[in-house]
Short mmCIF file of C-alpha atoms and ligand atoms in Angstrom, two decimals:
data_model
loop_
_atom_site.label_atom_id
_atom_site.label_comp_id
_atom_site.label_asym_id
_atom_site.label_seq_id
_atom_site.Cartn_x
_atom_site.Cartn_y
_atom_site.Cartn_z
CA MET A 1336 8.90 -30.34 -6.28
CA ASP A 1337 6.07 -29.04 -5.34
CA LEU A 1338 5.15 -25.67 -6.41
CA THR A 1339 6.98 -23.67 -3.58
CA GLN A 1340 10.18 -25.54 -4.17
CA GLU A 1341 10.29 -25.02 -7.34
CA ILE A 1342 10.03 -20.83 -6.62
CA LEU A 1343 12.89 -21.52 -4.29
CA ALA A 1344 14.74 -23.52 -6.98
CA LEU A 1345 14.12 -20.46 -9.76
CA LYS A 1346 14.71 -17.75 -7.25
CA HIS A 1347 18.20 -19.30 -6.46
CA ALA A 1348 19.08 -19.36 -10.16
CA ARG A 1349 17.80 -15.87 -10.95
CA ASN A 1350 19.43 -14.14 -7.84
CA ALA A 1351 15.86 -13.35 -7.25
CA VAL A 1352 14.20 -11.52 -4.35
CA ILE A 1353 10.54 -12.32 -3.60
CA LEU A 1354 8.94 -8.69 -1.83
CA ALA A 1355 5.24 -9.43 -1.09
CA HIS A 1356 2.79 -6.95 0.28
CA ASN A 1357 0.25 -8.21 3.77
CA TYR A 1358 -2.32 -8.25 1.77
CA GLN A 1359 -1.02 -10.91 -0.21
CA ILE A 1360 -2.33 -14.66 0.45
CA GLY A 1361 -0.74 -16.94 2.91
CA GLU A 1362 1.35 -18.55 0.67
CA ILE A 1363 3.44 -16.11 -1.50
CA GLN A 1364 3.54 -14.43 2.14
CA ASP A 1365 5.23 -17.72 3.29
CA VAL A 1366 7.20 -17.73 0.39
CA ALA A 1367 8.70 -14.59 0.00
CA ASP A 1368 11.82 -12.83 1.42
CA PHE A 1369 10.00 -9.89 2.44
CA VAL A 1370 6.82 -9.12 3.78
CA GLY A 1371 5.64 -5.73 4.28
CA ASP A 1372 3.28 -2.64 3.72
CA SER A 1373 3.96 0.03 0.75
CA LEU A 1374 7.18 2.06 2.65
CA GLY A 1375 8.63 -0.90 4.04
CA LEU A 1376 8.56 -2.64 0.74
CA ALA A 1377 10.16 0.92 -1.14
CA TYR A 1378 12.83 0.28 1.53
CA HIS A 1379 13.69 -3.18 0.52
CA ALA A 1380 13.14 -2.45 -2.99
CA LYS A 1381 15.61 0.21 -2.51
CA ALA A 1382 18.20 -1.63 -0.72
CA THR A 1383 18.31 -5.44 -2.35
CA ALA A 1384 21.29 -6.53 -4.20
CA ALA A 1385 19.34 -8.91 -6.18
CA ASP A 1386 19.18 -9.09 -10.09
CA VAL A 1387 15.45 -9.61 -10.23
CA ILE A 1388 13.01 -8.22 -7.68
CA VAL A 1389 9.49 -10.08 -8.34
CA PHE A 1390 7.22 -7.62 -6.64
CA CYS A 1391 3.83 -9.51 -5.33
CA GLY A 1392 1.25 -6.67 -4.74
CA VAL A 1393 -0.30 -4.97 -6.99
CA HIS A 1394 0.98 -3.15 -10.64
CA PHE A 1395 2.13 0.22 -8.45
CA MET A 1396 4.01 -1.16 -6.14
CA ALA A 1397 6.10 -3.21 -8.74
CA GLU A 1398 6.37 -0.15 -10.86
CA THR A 1399 7.88 1.70 -7.69
CA ALA A 1400 10.73 -0.52 -7.77
CA LYS A 1401 11.28 0.05 -10.89
CA ILE A 1402 12.09 3.11 -10.25
CA VAL A 1403 14.70 2.95 -7.89
CA ASN A 1404 15.95 0.03 -9.41
CA PRO A 1405 16.32 1.13 -13.20
CA GLY A 1406 18.76 -1.51 -14.37
CA LYS A 1407 16.92 -4.22 -12.64
CA ILE A 1408 14.59 -6.84 -14.06
CA VAL A 1409 11.41 -6.49 -12.07
CA VAL A 1410 8.07 -8.67 -12.75
CA LEU A 1411 4.89 -8.98 -11.26
CA PRO A 1412 3.04 -12.27 -11.04
CA ASP A 1413 -0.62 -10.68 -12.31
CA ARG A 1414 -0.35 -7.65 -14.80
CA ASP A 1415 -3.39 -6.99 -14.26
CA ALA A 1416 -2.96 -6.71 -10.39
CA GLY A 1417 -4.26 -2.34 -10.52
CA CYS A 1418 -5.95 -0.53 -7.77
CA SER A 1419 -8.77 1.66 -7.64
CA LEU A 1420 -6.73 4.45 -6.19
CA GLU A 1421 -4.25 4.33 -8.86
CA ALA A 1422 -7.94 4.78 -11.58
CA SER A 1423 -9.32 7.26 -9.75
CA CYS A 1424 -6.16 9.70 -10.46
CA PRO A 1425 -5.55 9.14 -14.26
CA ALA A 1426 -2.04 11.33 -14.56
CA PRO A 1427 -3.72 13.78 -17.91
CA ASP A 1428 -6.48 14.87 -15.35
CA LEU A 1429 -3.90 15.51 -12.27
CA GLU A 1430 -1.85 17.63 -15.11
CA ALA A 1431 -5.28 19.29 -16.57
CA TYR A 1432 -5.91 20.26 -12.89
CA LEU A 1433 -2.50 21.15 -12.21
CA THR A 1434 -2.63 23.86 -15.27
CA ALA A 1435 -6.21 25.02 -14.85
CA ASN A 1436 -5.39 26.15 -11.16
CA ALA A 1437 -1.09 26.65 -12.10
CA ALA A 1438 -1.59 30.16 -10.19
CA LYS A 1439 -2.19 28.59 -6.73
CA ASN A 1440 1.40 26.68 -7.12
CA TYR A 1441 0.24 23.69 -5.12
CA TYR A 1442 2.72 21.46 -3.72
CA VAL A 1443 1.58 18.51 -4.72
CA ILE A 1444 1.49 15.22 -1.91
CA ALA A 1445 0.96 11.59 -3.71
CA TYR A 1446 -0.12 8.55 -1.84
CA ILE A 1447 1.93 5.89 -3.21
CA ASN A 1448 -1.18 4.25 -4.80
CA CYS A 1449 -0.71 5.99 -7.90
CA SER A 1450 0.81 5.17 -11.20
CA GLY A 1451 4.43 6.60 -12.54
CA ALA A 1452 3.07 9.03 -14.39
CA VAL A 1453 1.21 10.62 -11.35
CA LYS A 1454 4.24 10.06 -9.40
CA ALA A 1455 5.54 12.29 -11.94
CA LEU A 1456 3.91 15.65 -11.56
CA SER A 1457 4.35 15.40 -7.96
CA ASP A 1458 6.40 17.42 -5.73
CA VAL A 1459 7.21 14.12 -2.84
CA ILE A 1460 5.44 10.83 -2.26
CA CYS A 1461 3.43 9.25 1.22
CA THR A 1462 2.50 6.22 2.41
CA SER A 1463 -0.04 5.59 5.22
CA GLY A 1464 3.02 4.68 6.98
CA ASN A 1465 4.95 8.30 6.98
CA ALA A 1466 2.19 10.55 5.48
CA VAL A 1467 1.44 12.58 8.81
CA LYS A 1468 5.61 12.71 8.80
CA ILE A 1469 5.87 14.07 5.00
CA VAL A 1470 2.48 16.27 5.43
CA THR A 1471 4.42 17.85 7.87
CA GLN A 1472 7.71 19.09 6.28
CA ALA A 1473 5.60 20.47 3.38
CA PRO A 1474 6.73 23.71 2.74
CA PRO A 1475 4.59 26.58 5.29
CA GLU A 1476 3.91 29.06 2.78
CA ARG A 1477 2.65 26.40 -0.12
CA PRO A 1478 -1.01 25.22 -0.70
CA ILE A 1479 -0.77 21.61 -0.88
CA LEU A 1480 -2.93 18.79 -3.00
CA PHE A 1481 -3.08 15.84 -1.54
CA VAL A 1482 -4.28 12.76 -4.46
CA PRO A 1483 -5.47 10.45 -5.05
CA ASP A 1484 -7.11 9.32 -1.43
CA ALA A 1485 -9.51 11.48 0.08
CA ASN A 1486 -9.82 9.19 3.66
CA LEU A 1487 -5.57 8.80 4.16
CA GLY A 1488 -5.13 12.94 3.47
CA ALA A 1489 -8.77 14.19 5.83
CA TRP A 1490 -7.11 11.97 8.36
CA VAL A 1491 -3.60 13.62 7.75
CA MET A 1492 -5.45 17.16 8.01
CA GLU A 1493 -6.72 15.41 11.19
CA GLN A 1494 -3.63 14.11 12.84
CA THR A 1495 -1.64 17.51 11.22
CA GLY A 1496 -3.77 19.96 11.55
CA ARG A 1497 -2.57 21.24 8.10
CA LYS A 1498 -5.07 21.87 5.91
CA MET A 1499 -5.07 20.42 2.23
CA ASP A 1500 -7.18 20.24 -1.34
CA LEU A 1501 -8.06 16.22 -1.35
CA TRP A 1502 -7.98 14.46 -4.67
CA GLN A 1503 -11.30 12.73 -4.59
CA GLY A 1504 -10.58 8.84 -4.86
CA SER A 1505 -10.89 6.01 -2.64
CA CYS A 1506 -9.95 2.50 -1.88
CA TYR A 1507 -12.85 0.57 -3.08
CA VAL A 1508 -11.92 -2.50 -0.70
CA HIS A 1509 -12.02 0.01 2.37
CA VAL A 1510 -14.63 2.56 1.97
CA GLU A 1511 -16.81 -1.04 2.07
CA PHE A 1512 -16.78 -1.48 5.59
CA THR A 1513 -19.10 1.05 7.80
CA ARG A 1514 -20.21 2.76 10.82
CA ASP A 1515 -23.19 -0.11 11.52
CA SER A 1516 -20.38 -3.33 10.26
CA ILE A 1517 -18.02 -2.28 12.46
CA ASN A 1518 -20.91 -1.43 15.37
CA ARG A 1519 -21.99 -5.30 14.64
CA ILE A 1520 -18.76 -7.01 15.15
CA LYS A 1521 -17.84 -4.69 17.97
CA ALA A 1522 -21.27 -5.55 19.84
CA ASP A 1523 -19.91 -9.27 19.69
CA TYR A 1524 -16.98 -9.05 21.13
CA PRO A 1525 -17.43 -5.66 23.44
CA ALA A 1526 -13.73 -6.18 25.14
CA ALA A 1527 -12.15 -6.09 21.85
CA LEU A 1528 -9.60 -2.85 20.18
CA VAL A 1529 -9.99 -2.08 16.56
CA VAL A 1530 -7.42 -1.49 14.38
CA ALA A 1531 -8.11 0.29 11.36
CA HIS A 1532 -6.24 1.37 8.15
CA PRO A 1533 -6.64 4.70 7.33
CA GLU A 1534 -8.04 4.15 3.82
CA CYS A 1535 -11.40 3.69 6.05
CA THR A 1536 -14.48 6.76 5.50
CA GLN A 1537 -14.03 9.38 8.86
CA ALA A 1538 -17.62 6.75 9.91
CA VAL A 1539 -14.92 4.13 10.92
CA ARG A 1540 -11.52 5.37 11.53
CA LEU A 1541 -13.70 7.15 14.28
CA LEU A 1542 -15.07 3.75 16.30
CA ALA A 1543 -10.77 2.68 16.23
CA ASP A 1544 -8.68 2.60 18.91
CA GLU A 1545 -5.48 2.64 16.74
CA VAL A 1546 -5.52 4.34 13.07
CA CYS A 1547 -2.22 2.84 11.08
CA SER A 1548 -0.69 1.62 8.13
CA THR A 1549 -0.78 -2.36 7.68
CA GLU A 1550 3.11 -2.45 8.63
CA LYS A 1551 2.49 -0.79 12.42
CA MET A 1552 -0.54 -3.03 12.66
CA ILE A 1553 1.70 -6.45 13.90
CA ALA A 1554 3.23 -3.69 16.75
CA TYR A 1555 -0.18 -2.52 17.84
CA CYS A 1556 -1.78 -6.27 17.31
CA ARG A 1557 1.21 -7.67 19.51
CA ASP A 1558 1.54 -5.11 22.04
CA ALA A 1559 -1.75 -4.75 23.44
CA PRO A 1560 -3.15 -5.14 26.39
CA VAL A 1561 -6.64 -7.61 25.63
CA LYS A 1562 -6.34 -10.75 23.20
CA ASP A 1563 -9.73 -9.59 20.87
CA ILE A 1564 -8.72 -7.43 18.06
CA ILE A 1565 -10.59 -6.37 15.49
CA VAL A 1566 -8.62 -5.77 12.66
CA VAL A 1567 -10.35 -3.54 10.02
CA THR A 1568 -8.76 -3.91 6.29
CA GLU A 1569 -7.90 -6.67 3.64
CA SER A 1570 -8.00 -10.24 4.69
CA GLY A 1571 -4.65 -10.78 3.51
CA MET A 1572 -3.48 -8.97 6.28
CA LEU A 1573 -4.66 -11.70 8.87
CA HIS A 1574 -2.25 -14.10 8.07
CA ARG A 1575 0.72 -12.59 8.70
CA LEU A 1576 -1.10 -10.64 11.87
CA ARG A 1577 -2.08 -14.82 13.56
CA LYS A 1578 1.37 -15.96 12.59
CA GLU A 1579 3.20 -12.64 14.19
CA CYS A 1580 0.39 -12.34 17.37
CA PRO A 1581 -0.33 -16.23 17.87
CA ASP A 1582 -1.08 -15.56 21.68
CA LYS A 1583 -4.23 -12.53 20.03
CA ASN A 1584 -8.18 -13.35 18.89
CA LEU A 1585 -7.73 -11.38 15.70
CA ILE A 1586 -11.23 -10.83 13.73
CA ALA A 1587 -11.39 -10.18 10.65
CA GLY A 1588 -13.61 -7.00 10.44
CA PRO A 1589 -16.64 -7.51 8.43
CA THR A 1590 -18.00 -5.40 5.55
CA GLU A 1591 -22.52 -5.15 5.42
CA ARG A 1592 -21.43 -7.63 2.71
CA CYS A 1593 -18.96 -9.77 3.76
CA ALA A 1594 -17.42 -11.34 6.92
CA CYS A 1595 -14.26 -10.08 5.70
CA ALA A 1596 -12.91 -8.16 2.99
CA ASP A 1597 -10.80 -8.72 -0.38
CA CYS A 1598 -9.22 -6.95 -3.17
CA ARG A 1599 -10.03 -8.23 -5.76
CA TYR A 1600 -6.34 -6.95 -7.27
CA MET A 1601 -4.17 -8.27 -4.65
CA LYS A 1602 -5.65 -11.50 -4.79
CA LEU A 1603 -5.31 -12.12 -8.64
CA ASN A 1604 -2.28 -13.28 -8.08
CA THR A 1605 -1.56 -17.20 -6.58
CA LEU A 1606 1.65 -19.15 -6.17
CA GLN A 1607 1.14 -20.82 -9.78
CA LYS A 1608 1.91 -17.25 -11.41
CA LEU A 1609 4.42 -16.65 -9.14
CA ARG A 1610 6.30 -19.59 -10.39
CA ASP A 1611 5.98 -18.79 -13.91
CA CYS A 1612 6.42 -14.91 -13.66
CA LEU A 1613 10.34 -16.43 -12.15
CA ALA A 1614 10.60 -18.81 -14.67
CA ASN A 1615 9.46 -16.62 -18.06
CA LEU A 1616 10.76 -13.56 -16.38
CA GLN A 1617 7.83 -11.94 -17.46
CA PRO A 1618 5.76 -9.79 -17.13
CA ARG A 1619 7.90 -6.86 -16.44
CA VAL A 1620 7.28 -3.79 -15.44
CA GLU A 1621 9.08 -1.25 -18.35
CA MET A 1622 9.00 2.11 -17.95
CA GLU A 1623 10.18 5.22 -20.76
CA GLU A 1624 13.26 6.69 -19.44
CA SER A 1625 12.59 10.56 -18.83
CA LEU A 1626 9.02 9.85 -17.27
CA ARG A 1627 11.17 6.81 -14.75
CA ALA A 1628 13.62 9.67 -13.85
CA ARG A 1629 10.76 12.59 -12.94
CA ALA A 1630 9.16 10.27 -11.18
CA GLU A 1631 11.85 9.08 -9.28
CA LEU A 1632 12.83 12.62 -7.62
CA PRO A 1633 9.78 12.54 -5.09
CA LEU A 1634 10.30 8.86 -4.06
CA LEU A 1635 13.71 9.67 -3.22
CA ARG A 1636 12.62 12.84 -1.54
CA MET A 1637 10.26 10.91 0.33
CA LEU A 1638 12.70 7.56 1.46
CA GLU A 1639 14.86 10.77 2.74
CA GLN A 1640 11.80 13.36 4.70
CA SER A 1641 10.68 9.53 6.23
CA ARG A 1642 13.60 8.99 8.18
P1 13P B 1808 -0.17 0.05 3.43
O1 13P B 1808 1.29 0.22 2.80
O2 13P B 1808 -0.26 0.50 4.79
O3 13P B 1808 0.28 -1.49 3.40
O4 13P B 1808 -1.36 0.03 2.80
C1 13P B 1808 -1.43 -0.42 0.98
C2 13P B 1808 -2.92 -0.95 0.52
O5 13P B 1808 -2.77 -0.60 -0.54
C3 13P B 1808 -3.54 -0.13 1.46
O6 13P B 1808 -4.99 -0.26 0.47
FE1 SF4 B 1809 -5.89 -0.19 -4.03
FE2 SF4 B 1809 -7.40 -0.42 -2.26
FE3 SF4 B 1809 -6.54 -2.73 -3.28
FE4 SF4 B 1809 -4.97 -1.21 -1.56
S1 SF4 B 1809 -6.67 -2.67 -1.43
S2 SF4 B 1809 -4.05 -2.39 -3.88
S3 SF4 B 1809 -5.90 0.28 -1.70
S4 SF4 B 1809 -7.72 -1.59 -4.10
#
């Protein structure tokens, strides 16, 4: 039996579902039951009837699945699959900031790329796919604190006109794209359109024809009236795009140092580790119940508000 067959047999035996983010390696995407962005994955995690959720992504994504599924076993192939955005906003720092600024009575909107403890301190969660919708529904009389991604927050402010105070976190992958690196690839493909993730800096977003979540990139590329499209996000995205848009020439956006950008956390997951976590049902995501319950409220509010 090859690894993929072993994974499928174990999945059946465990009554498990395999959820994978768009940045996972191609082999993992191909064996998954659902591949998508953070929003689609959150909906799938909430809706699944499986007993075991195998989350191929990074830790905060698997933790989100656990928050909405306390009774299920949630495993991830590599426990060390973190996220620089999550790391940029430790819950004690956010708590101290909120205490010091209690008079402001902030409405806290947390991008889903954060820990369960940060979610528990927030009023509502958002993803890159629904951030504009969520911010638009925030109470107009309250100042907003947006955590942890300052680039996504700045983009949402541009889109909505709503002023927000921004936590100064960033994605270490997306800030590697620069105006010069994107201008150089545009010069090589003068007819190309550019699609970029909102975690990119403003200088890069300004060069893009479309700024959107990874899921929305699929429809954008499929419907684009041109063949060449420069995709400014993590390299795993290209696998799914090439599968779903076979008639397009999809070009990885380069950084100053590399022809494409890999997230070292997303790339910790391998087929072998996926097989092992299904076989051993480890490593598991566990959460203390009162923290889980507090983190669930803003997540459910997000799912409700983004319908
Ligand atoms: P999406 O929700 O757009 O897939 O983004 C998740 C992410 O981690 C981007 O770096
Ligand atoms: Fe986090 Fe950036 Fe990796 Fe996405 S690409 S998981 S935001 S470090």
